[in-house]
Amino acid sequence: MKSAGFLAAVVWLLGMPAVSHAGAIADPAALKHRLEALVQGKDGRVGICAQDQKGTAVCVRGEERFSLQSVVKLIAGAAVFDAADRGLTDLKEPIVVKPENLSLSVQPLAKIVEREGVFRTNADDLVRRAIVDSDSAAVDILIERLGGPAKVDQFAEGKGILGIRVDRDERHLQTETVGLRWKPDYVDAKVLQKAMKAVPEAERDAAFEAYQKDPRDTATPRAMTEFLAALMNGKLLSTGSTQKLLAIMAETVTFPDRLRAGTGEGWAVAHKTGTSRTWKGVNVATNDVGILTAPDGGKIAVAVFVADSRETPTQRSAIIAGAAQAVTEAYR
């Protein structure tokens, strides 16, 4: 006999609407109170928003801007699938990844290219790598093929979601936040690390403070949840692309101690995480956004952003898990 969790996962993987008896957020006021209590006294800013399939939304700091970090990989992946839906790109067209196409930070592709010299793939595979493995090289290649960050930004805006900004690829964002400007030589991690160590402390401080205030490459929790809700309700992409993207999100391997850790038995999670570097004890972004599917097939879109925090990584993850627990327990 299949478990409730398995059946719930099958429901959203098939792109089926929630069954008529599916639940929703039963008491929005009570949930808001619980979320506010969760973040009270925490170091830094915490933005949370949850929206069920009936359109009921509950947010804490829902209109403030938070750095996306690797959450952008979900948005870019959706933009690629949308381009394919409109016949503007072929997901199976061969792509050859060479050393000069690499990026920085987390990029498992770099090991393959280092070993093989080149890596032959396609956009379908790169979307999966960008989301599941949070591969920066994969998303930078996809963004370039789309025509640059502005095309990703225009995709979200074109869907009527106005609180999301995508301004830079990973190469440029991550180097600028540490006081550098991207150079092709930085595809070599050793060269990049040496350059980072050479940045004067005062310049690093200034770059970090500028990053904290920068509206670029940010989203509001409300807008991010609207994006997720459009996806879960089949209004963002074609049915086939919706099924594919949800299935990819369900395979995400990064940070299982965030949203996944807060959901109870029988719930399924399709999500994308994002995390910034920490400088002098302060972390700008610890994020997790996703779609939680209840045992009865109903879905809730959830976005949680923890910003400018001196909490430990475990504590920041616990905030996100706590938000997921509160949201799922509010579902009836």
CSV table of C-alpha atoms in Angstrom, one decimal:
chain,number,residue,atom,x,y,z
A,1,MET,CA,0.0,0.0,0.0
A,2,LYS,CA,1.4,3.4,-1.0
A,3,SER,CA,2.0,6.0,1.7
A,4,ALA,CA,0.1,9.3,1.8
A,5,GLY,CA,3.3,11.1,1.1
A,6,PHE,CA,3.9,9.1,-2.0
A,7,LEU,CA,0.4,9.7,-3.3
A,8,ALA,CA,0.7,13.5,-2.6
A,9,ALA,CA,3.9,13.6,-4.5
A,10,VAL,CA,2.3,11.8,-7.5
A,11,VAL,CA,-0.5,14.4,-7.5
A,12,TRP,CA,1.7,17.4,-8.0
A,13,LEU,CA,4.2,15.6,-10.2
A,14,LEU,CA,1.3,14.8,-12.6
A,15,GLY,CA,0.3,18.5,-12.5
A,16,MET,CA,-3.2,17.6,-11.3
A,17,PRO,CA,-5.2,20.2,-9.4
A,18,ALA,CA,-5.8,19.7,-5.8
A,19,VAL,CA,-8.8,17.5,-5.1
A,20,SER,CA,-12.0,19.3,-4.2
A,21,HIS,CA,-11.8,18.3,-0.5
A,22,ALA,CA,-8.2,19.6,-0.1
A,23,GLY,CA,-7.6,21.9,2.8
A,24,ALA,CA,-6.2,25.4,3.1
A,25,ILE,CA,-4.8,27.8,5.7
A,26,ALA,CA,-7.5,27.5,8.3
A,27,ASP,CA,-6.9,30.5,10.5
A,28,PRO,CA,-4.7,33.2,8.8
A,29,ALA,CA,-4.7,35.5,11.8
A,30,ALA,CA,-3.5,32.7,14.1
A,31,LEU,CA,-0.8,31.6,11.6
A,32,LYS,CA,0.5,35.2,11.3
A,33,HIS,CA,0.7,35.5,15.1
A,34,ARG,CA,2.6,32.2,15.3
A,35,LEU,CA,5.1,33.3,12.6
A,36,GLU,CA,5.6,36.7,14.3
A,37,ALA,CA,6.3,34.9,17.5
A,38,LEU,CA,8.8,32.6,15.7
A,39,VAL,CA,10.9,35.5,14.5
A,40,GLN,CA,10.6,37.6,17.6
A,41,GLY,CA,14.0,38.2,19.2
A,42,LYS,CA,15.9,36.6,16.3
A,43,ASP,CA,19.0,38.4,15.2
A,44,GLY,CA,18.5,40.0,11.8
A,45,ARG,CA,15.5,40.3,9.5
A,46,VAL,CA,13.2,37.4,8.7
A,47,GLY,CA,10.7,37.6,5.9
A,48,ILE,CA,8.0,34.9,5.5
A,49,CYS,CA,5.1,34.4,3.2
A,50,ALA,CA,2.7,31.5,2.6
A,51,GLN,CA,-0.1,31.2,0.1
A,52,ASP,CA,-2.6,28.4,-0.3
A,53,GLN,CA,-4.4,27.4,-3.5
A,54,LYS,CA,-7.5,29.5,-2.5
A,55,GLY,CA,-5.3,32.6,-2.6
A,56,THR,CA,-5.1,33.1,1.1
A,57,ALA,CA,-1.7,34.7,1.9
A,58,VAL,CA,-0.1,35.2,5.3
A,59,CYS,CA,3.1,37.2,5.4
A,60,VAL,CA,5.6,38.6,7.9
A,61,ARG,CA,7.7,41.5,6.4
A,62,GLY,CA,6.2,40.4,3.1
A,63,GLU,CA,7.0,43.7,1.3
A,64,GLU,CA,10.6,44.0,2.3
A,65,ARG,CA,13.4,43.1,-0.1
A,66,PHE,CA,15.7,40.2,0.6
A,67,SER,CA,18.7,38.9,-1.4
A,68,LEU,CA,17.8,36.0,-3.6
A,69,GLN,CA,21.2,34.3,-3.8
A,70,SER,CA,20.8,30.9,-5.4
A,71,VAL,CA,17.0,31.1,-5.4
A,72,VAL,CA,17.6,32.9,-8.7
A,73,LYS,CA,18.4,29.5,-10.2
A,74,LEU,CA,14.8,28.5,-9.8
A,75,ILE,CA,13.6,31.7,-11.5
A,76,ALA,CA,16.2,31.3,-14.3
A,77,GLY,CA,15.2,27.6,-14.8
A,78,ALA,CA,11.5,28.6,-15.1
A,79,ALA,CA,12.5,31.3,-17.6
A,80,VAL,CA,14.3,28.7,-19.7
A,81,PHE,CA,11.3,26.4,-19.7
A,82,ASP,CA,9.0,29.4,-20.6
A,83,ALA,CA,11.3,30.2,-23.6
A,84,ALA,CA,10.9,26.5,-24.7
A,85,ASP,CA,7.1,26.7,-24.3
A,86,ARG,CA,7.1,29.7,-26.6
A,87,GLY,CA,9.4,28.0,-29.2
A,88,LEU,CA,12.3,30.3,-28.5
A,89,THR,CA,14.8,27.7,-27.4
A,90,ASP,CA,15.4,24.0,-27.9
A,91,LEU,CA,16.0,22.2,-24.5
A,92,LYS,CA,17.8,19.3,-26.3
A,93,GLU,CA,20.1,21.4,-28.4
A,94,PRO,CA,23.7,20.4,-27.7
A,95,ILE,CA,25.7,22.7,-25.4
A,96,VAL,CA,29.5,22.3,-25.0
A,97,VAL,CA,30.7,23.5,-21.6
A,98,LYS,CA,34.4,24.6,-21.8
A,99,PRO,CA,36.7,25.9,-19.0
A,100,GLU,CA,35.9,29.5,-20.0
A,101,ASN,CA,32.2,28.8,-19.4
A,102,LEU,CA,32.6,28.0,-15.8
A,103,SER,CA,31.6,30.3,-12.9
A,104,LEU,CA,32.5,30.3,-9.2
A,105,SER,CA,31.5,29.0,-5.8
A,106,VAL,CA,29.3,25.9,-5.9
A,107,GLN,CA,29.7,24.3,-9.4
A,108,PRO,CA,30.0,20.6,-9.6
A,109,LEU,CA,30.3,21.0,-13.4
A,110,ALA,CA,33.8,22.3,-12.8
A,111,LYS,CA,35.1,18.9,-11.7
A,112,ILE,CA,33.6,17.3,-14.8
A,113,VAL,CA,35.2,19.9,-17.1
A,114,GLU,CA,38.5,19.6,-15.3
A,115,ARG,CA,38.5,15.8,-15.7
A,116,GLU,CA,37.1,15.6,-19.3
A,117,GLY,CA,38.3,18.9,-20.8
A,118,VAL,CA,34.8,19.7,-22.0
A,119,PHE,CA,31.3,18.6,-21.0
A,120,ARG,CA,28.6,18.0,-23.6
A,121,THR,CA,25.1,18.6,-22.3
A,122,ASN,CA,21.8,20.6,-23.1
A,123,ALA,CA,19.6,23.1,-21.4
A,124,ASP,CA,17.3,20.5,-19.9
A,125,ASP,CA,20.2,19.0,-18.0
A,126,LEU,CA,21.6,22.4,-17.0
A,127,VAL,CA,18.3,23.5,-15.5
A,128,ARG,CA,18.3,20.4,-13.3
A,129,ARG,CA,21.9,20.9,-12.3
A,130,ALA,CA,21.2,24.6,-11.4
A,131,ILE,CA,18.3,23.7,-9.2
A,132,VAL,CA,19.1,20.3,-7.7
A,133,ASP,CA,22.9,20.9,-7.2
A,134,SER,CA,22.7,24.7,-7.1
A,135,ASP,CA,25.4,24.7,-9.8
A,136,SER,CA,26.5,28.3,-10.6
A,137,ALA,CA,28.1,27.4,-13.9
A,138,ALA,CA,24.9,25.8,-15.1
A,139,VAL,CA,22.8,28.9,-14.3
A,140,ASP,CA,25.3,31.4,-15.7
A,141,ILE,CA,25.3,29.4,-19.0
A,142,LEU,CA,21.5,29.4,-19.1
A,143,ILE,CA,21.3,33.1,-18.3
A,144,GLU,CA,23.7,33.9,-21.1
A,145,ARG,CA,21.8,31.8,-23.6
A,146,LEU,CA,18.6,33.5,-22.6
A,147,GLY,CA,20.2,36.9,-23.4
A,148,GLY,CA,21.3,38.0,-20.0
A,149,PRO,CA,19.8,38.7,-16.6
A,150,ALA,CA,17.4,41.3,-18.0
A,151,LYS,CA,15.6,38.5,-19.9
A,152,VAL,CA,15.1,36.5,-16.6
A,153,ASP,CA,13.8,39.7,-15.0
A,154,GLN,CA,11.5,40.4,-17.9
A,155,PHE,CA,10.1,36.8,-17.6
A,156,ALA,CA,8.9,37.3,-14.0
A,157,GLU,CA,7.6,40.8,-14.8
A,158,GLY,CA,5.8,39.4,-17.9
A,159,LYS,CA,3.9,37.0,-15.7
A,160,GLY,CA,2.6,39.9,-13.6
A,161,ILE,CA,5.0,39.3,-10.7
A,162,LEU,CA,6.5,42.7,-9.9
A,163,GLY,CA,8.5,42.3,-6.7
A,164,ILE,CA,11.4,40.2,-8.1
A,165,ARG,CA,14.6,41.6,-9.5
A,166,VAL,CA,17.3,39.7,-11.4
A,167,ASP,CA,20.2,42.0,-12.4
A,168,ARG,CA,23.4,39.9,-12.4
A,169,ASP,CA,24.6,36.4,-13.1
A,170,GLU,CA,26.4,34.5,-10.4
A,171,ARG,CA,29.8,35.6,-11.6
A,172,HIS,CA,29.2,39.3,-11.3
A,173,LEU,CA,27.0,39.1,-8.1
A,174,GLN,CA,29.4,37.0,-6.1
A,175,THR,CA,32.5,38.9,-7.0
A,176,GLU,CA,31.0,42.3,-6.4
A,177,THR,CA,29.8,41.4,-2.9
A,178,VAL,CA,33.5,40.8,-1.9
A,179,GLY,CA,34.9,43.9,-3.5
A,180,LEU,CA,36.0,42.5,-6.8
A,181,ARG,CA,35.0,42.8,-10.5
A,182,TRP,CA,34.6,39.6,-12.5
A,183,LYS,CA,37.6,38.5,-14.6
A,184,PRO,CA,37.7,35.4,-16.8
A,185,ASP,CA,40.7,34.3,-14.8
A,186,TYR,CA,38.4,33.8,-11.8
A,187,VAL,CA,37.0,30.5,-13.3
A,188,ASP,CA,40.1,29.1,-11.6
A,189,ALA,CA,39.1,28.8,-7.9
A,190,LYS,CA,42.7,29.3,-6.7
A,191,VAL,CA,43.0,32.6,-8.6
A,192,LEU,CA,39.7,33.8,-7.2
A,193,GLN,CA,40.6,32.9,-3.7
A,194,LYS,CA,44.0,34.7,-4.0
A,195,ALA,CA,42.2,37.8,-5.4
A,196,MET,CA,39.7,37.8,-2.5
A,197,LYS,CA,42.4,37.6,0.1
A,198,ALA,CA,44.1,40.6,-1.5
A,199,VAL,CA,41.1,42.8,-1.1
A,200,PRO,CA,41.8,45.3,1.6
A,201,GLU,CA,39.6,44.8,4.7
A,202,ALA,CA,38.1,48.3,4.4
A,203,GLU,CA,37.1,47.6,0.8
A,204,ARG,CA,35.6,44.3,1.7
A,205,ASP,CA,33.6,45.9,4.5
A,206,ALA,CA,32.3,48.6,2.1
A,207,ALA,CA,31.3,46.0,-0.5
A,208,PHE,CA,29.6,43.9,2.1
A,209,GLU,CA,27.6,46.9,3.5
A,210,ALA,CA,26.7,47.9,-0.1
A,211,TYR,CA,25.4,44.4,-0.7
A,212,GLN,CA,23.2,44.5,2.4
A,213,LYS,CA,21.5,47.7,1.0
A,214,ASP,CA,21.5,46.8,-2.7
A,215,PRO,CA,18.0,46.3,-4.2
A,216,ARG,CA,19.5,44.4,-7.1
A,217,ASP,CA,19.0,40.6,-7.2
A,218,THR,CA,16.3,40.7,-4.5
A,219,ALA,CA,12.7,39.7,-4.0
A,220,THR,CA,10.0,40.4,-1.5
A,221,PRO,CA,8.6,37.3,0.2
A,222,ARG,CA,5.2,38.2,-1.1
A,223,ALA,CA,6.4,38.3,-4.7
A,224,MET,CA,8.4,35.1,-4.4
A,225,THR,CA,5.3,33.4,-3.0
A,226,GLU,CA,3.2,34.7,-5.9
A,227,PHE,CA,5.8,33.2,-8.3
A,228,LEU,CA,5.5,29.9,-6.6
A,229,ALA,CA,1.7,30.0,-6.4
A,230,ALA,CA,1.6,30.7,-10.1
A,231,LEU,CA,3.8,27.7,-10.7
A,232,MET,CA,1.8,25.3,-8.4
A,233,ASN,CA,-1.5,26.5,-10.0
A,234,GLY,CA,-0.3,25.9,-13.5
A,235,LYS,CA,-0.3,29.6,-14.5
A,236,LEU,CA,3.4,30.1,-14.9
A,237,LEU,CA,4.3,27.5,-17.5
A,238,SER,CA,2.8,24.9,-19.7
A,239,THR,CA,1.5,21.8,-18.1
A,240,GLY,CA,4.5,19.8,-19.3
A,241,SER,CA,7.0,22.3,-18.1
A,242,THR,CA,5.2,22.7,-14.8
A,243,GLN,CA,5.4,19.0,-14.2
A,244,LYS,CA,9.0,18.9,-15.1
A,245,LEU,CA,10.0,21.9,-13.0
A,246,LEU,CA,8.2,20.6,-9.9
A,247,ALA,CA,9.8,17.2,-10.3
A,248,ILE,CA,13.3,18.8,-10.5
A,249,MET,CA,12.6,20.9,-7.4
A,250,ALA,CA,11.6,17.8,-5.5
A,251,GLU,CA,15.1,16.4,-6.1
A,252,THR,CA,16.9,19.4,-4.5
A,253,VAL,CA,19.7,18.1,-2.3
A,254,THR,CA,20.9,21.3,-0.6
A,255,PHE,CA,20.0,22.1,3.0
A,256,PRO,CA,17.4,19.4,4.0
A,257,ASP,CA,17.4,21.1,7.4
A,258,ARG,CA,15.3,24.0,6.2
A,259,LEU,CA,11.8,23.6,4.7
A,260,ARG,CA,12.0,19.9,4.5
A,261,ALA,CA,12.9,19.6,8.2
A,262,GLY,CA,9.7,21.4,9.2
A,263,THR,CA,7.2,19.4,7.3
A,264,GLY,CA,5.4,16.5,8.9
A,265,GLU,CA,4.8,12.9,7.7
A,266,GLY,CA,3.0,12.7,4.4
A,267,TRP,CA,4.0,16.1,3.1
A,268,ALA,CA,6.1,16.4,0.0
A,269,VAL,CA,8.5,19.3,-0.7
A,270,ALA,CA,9.6,20.9,-4.0
A,271,HIS,CA,12.0,23.7,-3.2
A,272,LYS,CA,15.1,25.8,-3.9
A,273,THR,CA,17.6,27.1,-1.3
A,274,GLY,CA,19.9,30.1,-1.4
A,275,THR,CA,22.8,31.1,0.9
A,276,SER,CA,25.3,34.0,0.9
A,277,ARG,CA,28.8,34.1,2.3
A,278,THR,CA,29.2,35.2,6.0
A,279,TRP,CA,31.5,38.2,6.7
A,280,LYS,CA,32.6,39.1,10.2
A,281,GLY,CA,29.8,36.9,11.7
A,282,VAL,CA,27.0,38.4,9.6
A,283,ASN,CA,25.1,36.4,7.0
A,284,VAL,CA,23.1,38.3,4.4
A,285,ALA,CA,21.0,35.5,3.1
A,286,THR,CA,19.8,32.1,4.2
A,287,ASN,CA,16.8,31.2,2.1
A,288,ASP,CA,14.4,28.4,1.2
A,289,VAL,CA,11.4,28.8,-1.1
A,290,GLY,CA,9.1,26.0,-2.3
A,291,ILE,CA,5.8,24.3,-2.7
A,292,LEU,CA,4.6,22.1,0.1
A,293,THR,CA,2.1,19.4,-0.8
A,294,ALA,CA,-0.2,18.0,1.8
A,295,PRO,CA,-1.3,14.4,2.1
A,296,ASP,CA,-4.7,15.4,0.7
A,297,GLY,CA,-3.1,16.8,-2.4
A,298,GLY,CA,-3.5,20.5,-1.5
A,299,LYS,CA,-0.5,22.8,-1.9
A,300,ILE,CA,1.0,25.8,-0.2
A,301,ALA,CA,3.6,28.1,-1.6
A,302,VAL,CA,6.2,29.2,1.0
A,303,ALA,CA,9.1,31.6,0.9
A,304,VAL,CA,11.4,32.2,3.9
A,305,PHE,CA,14.3,34.6,3.9
A,306,VAL,CA,16.7,35.2,6.9
A,307,ALA,CA,18.8,38.3,6.4
A,308,ASP,CA,21.6,40.2,8.0
A,309,SER,CA,21.8,37.6,10.8
A,310,ARG,CA,24.4,36.7,13.4
A,311,GLU,CA,22.6,33.5,14.2
A,312,THR,CA,24.5,30.3,13.5
A,313,PRO,CA,23.8,28.3,10.4
A,314,THR,CA,21.9,25.8,12.5
A,315,GLN,CA,19.8,28.5,14.1
A,316,ARG,CA,19.0,30.1,10.7
A,317,SER,CA,17.9,26.8,9.3
A,318,ALA,CA,15.8,26.2,12.4
A,319,ILE,CA,13.9,29.4,11.7
A,320,ILE,CA,13.0,28.3,8.2
A,321,ALA,CA,12.0,24.8,9.5
A,322,GLY,CA,9.9,26.4,12.2
A,323,ALA,CA,8.1,28.5,9.6
A,324,ALA,CA,7.4,25.4,7.5
A,325,GLN,CA,6.1,23.6,10.6
A,326,ALA,CA,3.8,26.5,11.5
A,327,VAL,CA,2.4,26.7,7.9
A,328,THR,CA,1.8,23.0,7.6
A,329,GLU,CA,0.1,22.8,11.0
A,330,ALA,CA,-2.1,25.7,10.1
A,331,TYR,CA,-3.4,23.7,7.1
A,332,ARG,CA,-6.8,22.1,7.6
